[in-house]
Tab-separated table of C-alpha atoms and ligand atoms in Angstrom:
chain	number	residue	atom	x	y	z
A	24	UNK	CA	6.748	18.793	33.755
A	25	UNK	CA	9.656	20.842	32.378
A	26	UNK	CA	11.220	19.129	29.241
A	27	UNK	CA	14.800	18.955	30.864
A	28	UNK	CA	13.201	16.218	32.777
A	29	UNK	CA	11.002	14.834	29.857
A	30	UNK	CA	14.187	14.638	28.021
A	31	UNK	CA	16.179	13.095	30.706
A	32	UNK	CA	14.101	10.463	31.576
A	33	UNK	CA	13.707	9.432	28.000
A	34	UNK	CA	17.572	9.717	27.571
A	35	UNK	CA	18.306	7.676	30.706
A	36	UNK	CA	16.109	4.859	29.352
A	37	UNK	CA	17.679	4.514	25.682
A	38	UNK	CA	20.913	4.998	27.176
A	39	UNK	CA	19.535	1.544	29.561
A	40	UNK	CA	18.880	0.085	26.944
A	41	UNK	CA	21.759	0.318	24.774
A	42	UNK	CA	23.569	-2.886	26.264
A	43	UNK	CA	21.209	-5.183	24.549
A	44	UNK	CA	23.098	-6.129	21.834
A	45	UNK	CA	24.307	-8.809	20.764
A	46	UNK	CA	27.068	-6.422	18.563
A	47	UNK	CA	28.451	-4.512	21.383
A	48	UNK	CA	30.503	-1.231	19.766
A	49	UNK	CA	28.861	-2.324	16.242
A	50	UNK	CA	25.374	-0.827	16.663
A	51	UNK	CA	22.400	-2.837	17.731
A	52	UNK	CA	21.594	-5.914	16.912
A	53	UNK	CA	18.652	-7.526	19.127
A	54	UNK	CA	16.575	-10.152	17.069
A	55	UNK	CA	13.906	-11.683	17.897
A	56	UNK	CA	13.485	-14.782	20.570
A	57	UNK	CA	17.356	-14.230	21.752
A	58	UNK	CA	18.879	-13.204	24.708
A	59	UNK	CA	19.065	-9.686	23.984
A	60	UNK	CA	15.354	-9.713	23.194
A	61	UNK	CA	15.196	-11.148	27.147
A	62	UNK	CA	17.018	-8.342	28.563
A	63	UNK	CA	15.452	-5.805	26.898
A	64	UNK	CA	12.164	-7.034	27.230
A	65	UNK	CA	13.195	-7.428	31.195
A	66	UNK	CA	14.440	-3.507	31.477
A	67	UNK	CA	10.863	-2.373	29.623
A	68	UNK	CA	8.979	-4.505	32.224
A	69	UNK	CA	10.889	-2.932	35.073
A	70	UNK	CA	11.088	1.106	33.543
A	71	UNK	CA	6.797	0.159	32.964
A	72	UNK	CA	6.286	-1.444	36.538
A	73	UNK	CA	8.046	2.327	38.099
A	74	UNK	CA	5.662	4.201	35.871
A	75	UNK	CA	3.142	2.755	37.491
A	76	UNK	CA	1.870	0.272	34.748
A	77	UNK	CA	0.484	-3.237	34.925
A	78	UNK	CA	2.712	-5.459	33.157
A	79	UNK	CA	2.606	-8.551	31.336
A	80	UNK	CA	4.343	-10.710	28.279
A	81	UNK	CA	1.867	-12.254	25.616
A	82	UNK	CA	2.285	-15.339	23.807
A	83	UNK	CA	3.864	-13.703	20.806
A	84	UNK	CA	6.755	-12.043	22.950
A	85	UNK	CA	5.562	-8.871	23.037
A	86	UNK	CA	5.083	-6.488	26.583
A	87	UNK	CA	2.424	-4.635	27.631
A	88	UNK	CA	2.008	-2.330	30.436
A	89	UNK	CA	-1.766	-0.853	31.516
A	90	UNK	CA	-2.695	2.196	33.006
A	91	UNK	CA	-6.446	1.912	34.004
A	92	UNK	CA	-9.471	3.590	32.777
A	93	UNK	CA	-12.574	4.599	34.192
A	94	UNK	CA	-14.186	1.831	31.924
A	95	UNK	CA	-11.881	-1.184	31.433
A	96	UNK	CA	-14.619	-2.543	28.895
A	97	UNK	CA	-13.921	0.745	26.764
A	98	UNK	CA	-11.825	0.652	23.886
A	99	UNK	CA	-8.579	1.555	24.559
A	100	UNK	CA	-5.771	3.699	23.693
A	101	UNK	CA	-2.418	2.137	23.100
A	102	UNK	CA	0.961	3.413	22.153
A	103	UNK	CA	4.322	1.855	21.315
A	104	UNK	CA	6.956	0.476	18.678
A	105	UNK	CA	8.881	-2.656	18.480
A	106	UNK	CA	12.395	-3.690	20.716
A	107	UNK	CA	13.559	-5.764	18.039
A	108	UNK	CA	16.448	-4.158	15.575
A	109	UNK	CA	18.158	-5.185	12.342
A	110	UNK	CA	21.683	-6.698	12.458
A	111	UNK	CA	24.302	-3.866	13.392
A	112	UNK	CA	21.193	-1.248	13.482
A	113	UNK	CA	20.821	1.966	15.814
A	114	UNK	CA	19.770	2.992	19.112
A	115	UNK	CA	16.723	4.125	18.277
A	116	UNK	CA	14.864	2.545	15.555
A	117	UNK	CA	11.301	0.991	17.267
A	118	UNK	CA	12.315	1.183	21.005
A	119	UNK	CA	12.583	4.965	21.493
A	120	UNK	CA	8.736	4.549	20.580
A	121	UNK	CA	8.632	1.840	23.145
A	122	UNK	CA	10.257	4.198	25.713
A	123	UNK	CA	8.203	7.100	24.683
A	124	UNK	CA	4.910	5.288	25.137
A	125	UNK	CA	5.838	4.827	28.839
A	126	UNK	CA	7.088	8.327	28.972
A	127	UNK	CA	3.595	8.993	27.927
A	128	UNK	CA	1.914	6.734	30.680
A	129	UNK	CA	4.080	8.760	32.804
A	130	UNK	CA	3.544	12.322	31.936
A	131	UNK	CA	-0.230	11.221	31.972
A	132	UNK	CA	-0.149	10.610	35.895
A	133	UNK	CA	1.951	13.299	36.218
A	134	UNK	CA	-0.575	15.590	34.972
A	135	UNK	CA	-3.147	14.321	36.973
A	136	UNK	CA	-5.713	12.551	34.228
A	137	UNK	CA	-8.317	10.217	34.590
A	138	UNK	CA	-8.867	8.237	31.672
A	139	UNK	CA	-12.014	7.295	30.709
A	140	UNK	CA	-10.931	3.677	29.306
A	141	UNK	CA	-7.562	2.492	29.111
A	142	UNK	CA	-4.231	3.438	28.349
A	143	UNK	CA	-1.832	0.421	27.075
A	144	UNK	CA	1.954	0.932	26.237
A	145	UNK	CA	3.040	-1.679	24.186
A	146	UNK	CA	6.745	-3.410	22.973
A	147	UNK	CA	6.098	-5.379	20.301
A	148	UNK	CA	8.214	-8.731	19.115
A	149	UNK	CA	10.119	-8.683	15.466
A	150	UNK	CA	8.796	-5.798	13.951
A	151	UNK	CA	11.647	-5.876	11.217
A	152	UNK	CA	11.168	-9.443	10.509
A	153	UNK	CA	15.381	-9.643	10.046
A	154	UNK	CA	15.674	-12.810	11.500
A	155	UNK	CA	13.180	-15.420	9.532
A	156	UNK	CA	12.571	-12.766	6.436
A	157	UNK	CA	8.964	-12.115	7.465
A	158	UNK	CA	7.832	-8.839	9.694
A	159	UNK	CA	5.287	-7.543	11.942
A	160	UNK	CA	5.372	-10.572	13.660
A	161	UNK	CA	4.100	-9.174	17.557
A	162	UNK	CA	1.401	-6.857	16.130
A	163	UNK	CA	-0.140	-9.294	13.600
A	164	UNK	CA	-0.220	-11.882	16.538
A	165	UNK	CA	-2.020	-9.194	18.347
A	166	UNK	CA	-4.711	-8.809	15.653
A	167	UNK	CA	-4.757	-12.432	15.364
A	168	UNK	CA	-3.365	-12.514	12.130
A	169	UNK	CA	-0.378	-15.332	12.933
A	170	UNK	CA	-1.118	-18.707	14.277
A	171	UNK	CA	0.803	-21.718	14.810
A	172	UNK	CA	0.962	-22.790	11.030
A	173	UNK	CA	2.845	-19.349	10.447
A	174	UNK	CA	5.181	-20.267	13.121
A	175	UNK	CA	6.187	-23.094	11.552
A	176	UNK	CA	7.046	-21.890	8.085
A	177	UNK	CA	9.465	-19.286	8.348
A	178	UNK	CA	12.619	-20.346	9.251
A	179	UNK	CA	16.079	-17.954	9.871
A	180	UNK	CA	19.230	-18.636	7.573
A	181	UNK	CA	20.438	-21.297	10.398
A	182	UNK	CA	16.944	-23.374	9.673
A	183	UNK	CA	15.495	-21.900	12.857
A	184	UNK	CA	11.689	-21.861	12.635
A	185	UNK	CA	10.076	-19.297	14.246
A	186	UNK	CA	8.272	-21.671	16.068
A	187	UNK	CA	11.432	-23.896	17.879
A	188	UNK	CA	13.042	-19.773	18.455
A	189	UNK	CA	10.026	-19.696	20.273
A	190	UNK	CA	10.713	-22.830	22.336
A	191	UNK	CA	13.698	-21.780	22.838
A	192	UNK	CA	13.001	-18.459	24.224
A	193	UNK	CA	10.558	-19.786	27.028
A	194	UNK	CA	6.956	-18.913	24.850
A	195	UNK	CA	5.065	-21.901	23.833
A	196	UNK	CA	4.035	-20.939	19.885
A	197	UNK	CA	1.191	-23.689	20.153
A	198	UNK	CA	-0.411	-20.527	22.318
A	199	UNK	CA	0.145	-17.819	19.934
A	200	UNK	CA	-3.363	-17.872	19.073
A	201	UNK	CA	-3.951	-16.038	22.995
A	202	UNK	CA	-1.704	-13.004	21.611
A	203	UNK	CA	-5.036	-12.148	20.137
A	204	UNK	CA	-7.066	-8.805	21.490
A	205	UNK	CA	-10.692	-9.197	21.358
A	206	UNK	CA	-11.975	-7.207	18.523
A	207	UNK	CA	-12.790	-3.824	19.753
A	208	UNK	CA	-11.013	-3.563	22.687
A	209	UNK	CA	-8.336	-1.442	21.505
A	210	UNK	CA	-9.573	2.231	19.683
A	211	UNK	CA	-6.566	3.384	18.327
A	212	UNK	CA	-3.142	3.059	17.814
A	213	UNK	CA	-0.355	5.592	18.362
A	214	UNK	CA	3.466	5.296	17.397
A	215	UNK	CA	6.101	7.945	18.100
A	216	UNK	CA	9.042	6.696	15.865
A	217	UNK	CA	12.306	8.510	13.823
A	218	UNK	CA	11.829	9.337	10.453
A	219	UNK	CA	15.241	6.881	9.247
A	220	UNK	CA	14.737	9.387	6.330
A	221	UNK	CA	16.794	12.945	5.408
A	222	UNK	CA	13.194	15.032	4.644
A	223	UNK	CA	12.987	16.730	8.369
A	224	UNK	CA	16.865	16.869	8.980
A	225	UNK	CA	17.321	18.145	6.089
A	226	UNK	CA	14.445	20.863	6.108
A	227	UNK	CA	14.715	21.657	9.531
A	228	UNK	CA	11.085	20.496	10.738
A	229	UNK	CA	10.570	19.247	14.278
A	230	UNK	CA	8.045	16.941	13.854
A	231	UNK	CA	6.300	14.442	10.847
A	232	UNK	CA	2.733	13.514	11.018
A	233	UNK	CA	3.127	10.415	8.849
A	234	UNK	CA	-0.425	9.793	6.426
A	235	UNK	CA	0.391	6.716	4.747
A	236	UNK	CA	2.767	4.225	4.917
A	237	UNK	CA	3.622	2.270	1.900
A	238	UNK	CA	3.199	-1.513	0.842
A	239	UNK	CA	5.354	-4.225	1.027
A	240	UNK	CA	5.588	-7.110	-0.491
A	241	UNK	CA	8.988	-9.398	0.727
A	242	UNK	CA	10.610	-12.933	-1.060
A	243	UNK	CA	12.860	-15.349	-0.096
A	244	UNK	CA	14.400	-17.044	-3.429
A	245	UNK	CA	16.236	-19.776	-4.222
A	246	UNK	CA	17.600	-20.565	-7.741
A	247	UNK	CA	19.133	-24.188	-8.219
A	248	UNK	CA	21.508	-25.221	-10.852
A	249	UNK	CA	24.310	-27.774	-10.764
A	250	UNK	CA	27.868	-27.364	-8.801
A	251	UNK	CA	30.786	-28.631	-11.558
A	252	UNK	CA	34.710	-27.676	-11.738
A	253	UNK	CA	35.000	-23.840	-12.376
A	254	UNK	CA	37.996	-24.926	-14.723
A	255	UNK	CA	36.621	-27.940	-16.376
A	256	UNK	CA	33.303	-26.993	-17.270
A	257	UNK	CA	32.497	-25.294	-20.604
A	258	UNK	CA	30.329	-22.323	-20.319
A	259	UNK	CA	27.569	-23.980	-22.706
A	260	UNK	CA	27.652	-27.224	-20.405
A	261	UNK	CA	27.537	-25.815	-16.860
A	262	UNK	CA	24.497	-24.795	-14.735
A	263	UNK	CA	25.859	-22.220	-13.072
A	264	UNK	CA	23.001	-20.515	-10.339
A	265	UNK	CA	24.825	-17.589	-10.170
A	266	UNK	CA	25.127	-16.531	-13.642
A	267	UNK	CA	20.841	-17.126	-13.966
A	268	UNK	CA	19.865	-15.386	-10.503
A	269	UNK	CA	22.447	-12.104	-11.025
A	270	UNK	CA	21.104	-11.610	-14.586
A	271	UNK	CA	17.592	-11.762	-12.710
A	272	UNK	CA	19.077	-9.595	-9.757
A	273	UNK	CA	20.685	-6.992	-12.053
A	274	UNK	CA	17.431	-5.444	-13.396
A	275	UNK	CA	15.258	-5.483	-10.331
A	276	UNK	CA	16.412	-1.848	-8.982
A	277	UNK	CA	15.825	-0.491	-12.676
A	278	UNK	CA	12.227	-1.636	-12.902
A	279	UNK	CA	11.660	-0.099	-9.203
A	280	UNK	CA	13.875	3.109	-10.786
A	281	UNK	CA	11.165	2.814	-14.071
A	282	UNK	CA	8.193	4.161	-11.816
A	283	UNK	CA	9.777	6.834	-10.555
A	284	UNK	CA	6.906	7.695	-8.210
A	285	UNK	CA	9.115	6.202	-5.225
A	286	UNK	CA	8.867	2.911	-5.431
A	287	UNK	CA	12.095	0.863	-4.177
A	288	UNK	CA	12.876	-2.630	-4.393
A	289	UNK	CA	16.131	-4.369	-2.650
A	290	UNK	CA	18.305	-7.203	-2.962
A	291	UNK	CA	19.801	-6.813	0.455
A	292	UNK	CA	20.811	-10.751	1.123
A	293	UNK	CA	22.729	-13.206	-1.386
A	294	UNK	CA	23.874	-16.084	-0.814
A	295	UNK	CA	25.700	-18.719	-3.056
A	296	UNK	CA	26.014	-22.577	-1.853
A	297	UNK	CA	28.662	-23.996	-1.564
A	298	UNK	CA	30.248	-20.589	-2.017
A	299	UNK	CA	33.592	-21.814	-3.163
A	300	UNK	CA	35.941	-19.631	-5.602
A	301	UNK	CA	36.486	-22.608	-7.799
A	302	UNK	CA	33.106	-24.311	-7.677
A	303	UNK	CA	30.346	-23.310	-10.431
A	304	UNK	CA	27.346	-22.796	-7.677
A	305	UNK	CA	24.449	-25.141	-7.393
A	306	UNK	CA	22.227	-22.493	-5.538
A	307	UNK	CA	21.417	-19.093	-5.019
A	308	UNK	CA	19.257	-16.957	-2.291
A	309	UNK	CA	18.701	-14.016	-2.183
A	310	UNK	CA	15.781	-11.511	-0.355
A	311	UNK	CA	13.877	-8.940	-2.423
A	312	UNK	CA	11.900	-6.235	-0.806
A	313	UNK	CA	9.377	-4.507	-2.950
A	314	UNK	CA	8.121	-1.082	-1.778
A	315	UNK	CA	5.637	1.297	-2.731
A	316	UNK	CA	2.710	3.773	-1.894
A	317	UNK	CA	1.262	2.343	-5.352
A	318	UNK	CA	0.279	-1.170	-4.550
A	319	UNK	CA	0.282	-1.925	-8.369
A	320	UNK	CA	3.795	-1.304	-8.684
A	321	UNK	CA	5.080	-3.707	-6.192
A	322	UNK	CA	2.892	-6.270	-8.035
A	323	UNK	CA	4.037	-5.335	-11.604
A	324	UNK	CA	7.734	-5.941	-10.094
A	325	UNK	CA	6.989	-9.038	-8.218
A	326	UNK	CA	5.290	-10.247	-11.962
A	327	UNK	CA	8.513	-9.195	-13.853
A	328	UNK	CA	11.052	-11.008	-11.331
A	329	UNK	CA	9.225	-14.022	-11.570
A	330	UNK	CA	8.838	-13.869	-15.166
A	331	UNK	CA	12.736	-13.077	-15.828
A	332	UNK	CA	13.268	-15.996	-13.325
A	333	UNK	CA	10.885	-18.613	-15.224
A	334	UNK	CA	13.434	-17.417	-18.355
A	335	UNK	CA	16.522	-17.435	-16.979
A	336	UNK	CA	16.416	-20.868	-15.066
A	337	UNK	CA	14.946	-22.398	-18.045
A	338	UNK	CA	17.827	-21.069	-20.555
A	339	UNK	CA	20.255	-22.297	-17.886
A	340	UNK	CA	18.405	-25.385	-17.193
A	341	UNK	CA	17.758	-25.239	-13.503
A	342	UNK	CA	14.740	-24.347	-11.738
A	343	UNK	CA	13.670	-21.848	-8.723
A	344	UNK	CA	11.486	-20.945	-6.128
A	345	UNK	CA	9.879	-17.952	-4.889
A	346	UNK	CA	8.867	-17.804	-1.494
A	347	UNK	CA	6.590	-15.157	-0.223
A	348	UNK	CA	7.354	-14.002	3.103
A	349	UNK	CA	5.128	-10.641	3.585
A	350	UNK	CA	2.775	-8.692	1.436
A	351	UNK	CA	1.152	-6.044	3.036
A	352	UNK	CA	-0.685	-3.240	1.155
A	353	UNK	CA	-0.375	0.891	1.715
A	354	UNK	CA	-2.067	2.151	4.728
A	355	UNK	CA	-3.811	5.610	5.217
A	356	UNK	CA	-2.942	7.005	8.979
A	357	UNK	CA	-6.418	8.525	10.687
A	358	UNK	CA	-6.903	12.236	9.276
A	359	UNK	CA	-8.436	13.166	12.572
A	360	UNK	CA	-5.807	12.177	15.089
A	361	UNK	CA	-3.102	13.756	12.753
A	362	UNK	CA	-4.809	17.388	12.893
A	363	UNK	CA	-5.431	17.119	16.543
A	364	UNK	CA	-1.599	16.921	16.721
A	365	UNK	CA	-0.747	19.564	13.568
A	366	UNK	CA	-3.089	21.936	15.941
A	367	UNK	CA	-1.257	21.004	19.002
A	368	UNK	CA	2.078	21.664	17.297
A	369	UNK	CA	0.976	24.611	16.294
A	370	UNK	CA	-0.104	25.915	19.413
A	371	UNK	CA	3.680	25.107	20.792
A	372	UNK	CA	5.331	26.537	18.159
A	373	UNK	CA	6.789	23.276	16.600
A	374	UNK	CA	7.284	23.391	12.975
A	375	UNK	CA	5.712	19.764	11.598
A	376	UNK	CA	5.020	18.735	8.184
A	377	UNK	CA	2.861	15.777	6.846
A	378	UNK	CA	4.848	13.328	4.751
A	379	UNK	CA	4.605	9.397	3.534
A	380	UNK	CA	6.553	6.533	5.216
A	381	UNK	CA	8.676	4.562	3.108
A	382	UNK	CA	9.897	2.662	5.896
A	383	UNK	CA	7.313	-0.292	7.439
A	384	UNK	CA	6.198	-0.620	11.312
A	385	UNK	CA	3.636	-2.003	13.110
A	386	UNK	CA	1.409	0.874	12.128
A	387	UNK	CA	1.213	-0.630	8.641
A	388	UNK	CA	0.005	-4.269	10.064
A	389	UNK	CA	-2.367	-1.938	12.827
A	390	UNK	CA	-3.632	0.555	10.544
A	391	UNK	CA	-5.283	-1.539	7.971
A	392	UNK	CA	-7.901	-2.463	10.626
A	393	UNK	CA	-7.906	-0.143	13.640
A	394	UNK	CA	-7.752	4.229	13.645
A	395	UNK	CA	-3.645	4.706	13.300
A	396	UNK	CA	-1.591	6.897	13.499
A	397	UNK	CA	2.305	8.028	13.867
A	398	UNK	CA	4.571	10.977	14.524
A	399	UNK	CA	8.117	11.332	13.163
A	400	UNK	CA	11.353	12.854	14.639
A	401	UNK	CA	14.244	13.629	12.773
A	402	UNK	CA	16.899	11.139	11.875
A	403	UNK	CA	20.337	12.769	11.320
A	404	UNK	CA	21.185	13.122	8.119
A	405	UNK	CA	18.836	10.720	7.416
A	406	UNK	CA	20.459	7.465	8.418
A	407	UNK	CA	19.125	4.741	9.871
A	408	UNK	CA	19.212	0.778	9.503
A	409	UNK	CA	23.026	1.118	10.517
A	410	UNK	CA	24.946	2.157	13.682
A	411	UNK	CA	25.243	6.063	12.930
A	412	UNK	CA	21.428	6.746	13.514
A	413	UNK	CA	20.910	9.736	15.744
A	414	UNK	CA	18.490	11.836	16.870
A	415	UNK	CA	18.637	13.944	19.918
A	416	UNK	CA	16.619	13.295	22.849
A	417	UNK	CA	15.467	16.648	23.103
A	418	UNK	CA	13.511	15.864	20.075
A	419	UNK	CA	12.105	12.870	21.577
A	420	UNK	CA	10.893	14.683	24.266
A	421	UNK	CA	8.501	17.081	22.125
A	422	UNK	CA	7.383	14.170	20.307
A	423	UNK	CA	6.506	12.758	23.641
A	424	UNK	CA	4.262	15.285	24.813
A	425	UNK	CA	2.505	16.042	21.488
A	426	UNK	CA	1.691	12.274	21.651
A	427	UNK	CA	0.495	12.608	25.420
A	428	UNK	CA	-1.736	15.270	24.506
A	429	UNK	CA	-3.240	12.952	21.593
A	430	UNK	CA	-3.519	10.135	24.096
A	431	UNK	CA	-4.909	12.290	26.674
A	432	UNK	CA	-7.243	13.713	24.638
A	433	UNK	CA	-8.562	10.245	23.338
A	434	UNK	CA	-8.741	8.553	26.872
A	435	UNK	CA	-10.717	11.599	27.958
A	436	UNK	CA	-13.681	11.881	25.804
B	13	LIG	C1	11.647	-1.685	9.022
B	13	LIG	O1	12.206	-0.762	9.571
B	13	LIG	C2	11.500	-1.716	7.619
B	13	LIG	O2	10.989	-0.721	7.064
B	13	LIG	O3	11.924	-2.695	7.007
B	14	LIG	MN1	11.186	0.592	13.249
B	15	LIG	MN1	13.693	-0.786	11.256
């Protein structure tokens, strides 16, 4: 198949799928359980059902198309990303994965081979976990690792639990439990995704083979004090939530910048109640994201915040709460399935490097219990997680086949 095609097909399917957004002209923003999850989710089952797939929806939201093996029973080989985004995200981020998976199922039949056991494409359901704080959601369902408890607990900024989203959407969250895959029936895991980093832009290398993904550990909290008159109150008589949390907030990037060995830690949501410019404010919340390839790091910070929190409230007089939301620890990605691909790259004459992800994906949640293992493309300039993200399409396309010729070699022996 010449890669003019390869490319087009993969470009006329992003391009598709660039109206589901609920930010039109603002970059993508498709969360989870809305109606921009619907349409997309719609479009994948109808570009999978002209590949040739099987298709079906699970009870976590996530879609699947099939191509058959010789031995259904066998473990199979799946591919994909998620179609969920971040608010006012890119194009690309997760679903040119999703797109490249059935690309792959594609260039498969195209090239005539008969797999031995199965070959599933897979869109997976709030991957970036920006809507209730959490992540992974549609793979962890499909390991079994949410259940109807989970559903319950996490609610958006509107109060939204993931469950009632659910409801909402048309998926009944009391069946989440049937999202599950019977253990050993899938024997690896394969995600094309962009780097949303500067390292291959900015070296000039085609492809990453990704070998570990770092940990993450994610909090909601909330700090309470007392709302008074800004004007009235003395400063030794008010409990004022933001003064304790910011004094908290203003050293967590330092003790992330301490390790210098990568780690990163965020505050990338605050949010003061009742938020008025003459009201001291009785609560604070704010998101931290810990992140490391050293799992004893994120832990060390997570100790720190909640020690500067336990002094801080108490000097102030209020209280707090810390609610975890995801820990996940590093993953290794399978040494094999990465040098069949560094060989294959080789062979075509694309220049590939190994490197770490700092960013998270469904390969973290899939690799700590099944063989995993992703490729990178470039990311212009390294941006991602806003509206400029770019990376050309040509570039998806050799990503594509290198990952066909992984999946072809696995559903062939
Ligand atoms: C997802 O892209 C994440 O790394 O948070
Ligand atoms: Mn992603
Ligand atoms: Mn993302």
């Amino acid at each position: 198949m010449p890669m003019e095609m390869i490319t087009g097909r993969i470009a006329t399917n992003l391009e598709g799928l660039k109206q589901f957004t609920a930010t039109p002209g603002e970059g993508c923003t498709r969360l989870p359980f809305t109606k921009e999850a619907r349409g997309a989710v719609d479009y994948l089952k109808g570009i999978m059902a002209d590949a040739g797939l099987e298709v079906w929806e699970d009870a976590a939201g996530n879609v699947f198309g099939l191509m058959k093996g010789e031995d259904p029973d066998a473990p199979c080989v799946m591919m994909g990303s998620h179609y969920d985004s971040v608010i006012k995200g890119g194009d690309f981020d997760g679903i040119a994965g999703v797109v490249c998976a059935i690309e792959a199922a594609r260039q498969l039949k195209e090239r005539g081979v008969v797999p031995k056991r199965n070959f599933v494409a897979v869109g997976f359901c709030d991957e970036e976990g920006m809507r209730f704080g959490t992540g992974y959601f549609g793979s962890g369902a499909m390991l079994g690792n949410r259940d109807v408890e989970y559903c319950k607990k996490f609610k958006d900024t509107d109060g939204i639990s993931i469950y009632d989203a659910m409801k909402g959407y048309g998926l009944d969250p009391e069946r989440i439990g049937e999202a599950k895959w019977k253990e050993g029936s899938i024997g690896s895991f394969l995600e094309l995704h962009i780097e949303q980093g500067p390292v291959l832009d900015a070296e000039h290398v085609e492809l990453g083979l990704v070998n570990c993904i770092v940990g993450i550990q994610r909090y909601m909290v909330t700090v309470h004090g007392r709302s008074d008159h800004a004007g009235t109150t003395p400063m030794d008589m008010r409990l004022d939530a933001v003064d304790a949390a910011t004094k908290v907030i203003s050293k967590i990037a330092d003790w992330a910048r301490e390790k210098a060995d990568g780690t990163v830690a965020t505050v990338g949501y605050i949010h003061t109640v009742p938020g008025g410019m003459n009201i001291v404010a009785e609560q604070v919340e704010f998101t931290v994201d810990i992140r490391s390839s050293n799992n004893d790091n994120i832990n060390d910070i997570t100790k720190r915040i909640r020690a500067a929190l336990d002094y801080e409230t108490k000097q102030m007089g209020g209280s707090y709460e810390m609610e975890n939301k995801l820990t996940i620890t590093p993953v290794m990605l399978s040494e094999e399935m990465l040098d069949i691909m560094e060989e294959d790259c080789k062979a075509k004459g694309y220049s590939c490097k190994r490197l770490a992800s700092g960013a998270g994906h469904d390969s973290l949640e899939i690799g700590q219990v099944l063989p995993t293992v992703m490729l990178f493309v470039p990311s212009k300039d390294g941006r991602s997680h806003c509206q400029v993200e770019f990376t050309k399409y040509s570039d998806f396309a050799k990503a594509s086949v290198i990952m066909t010729d992984l999946a072809e070699k696995l559903l062939t022996r």
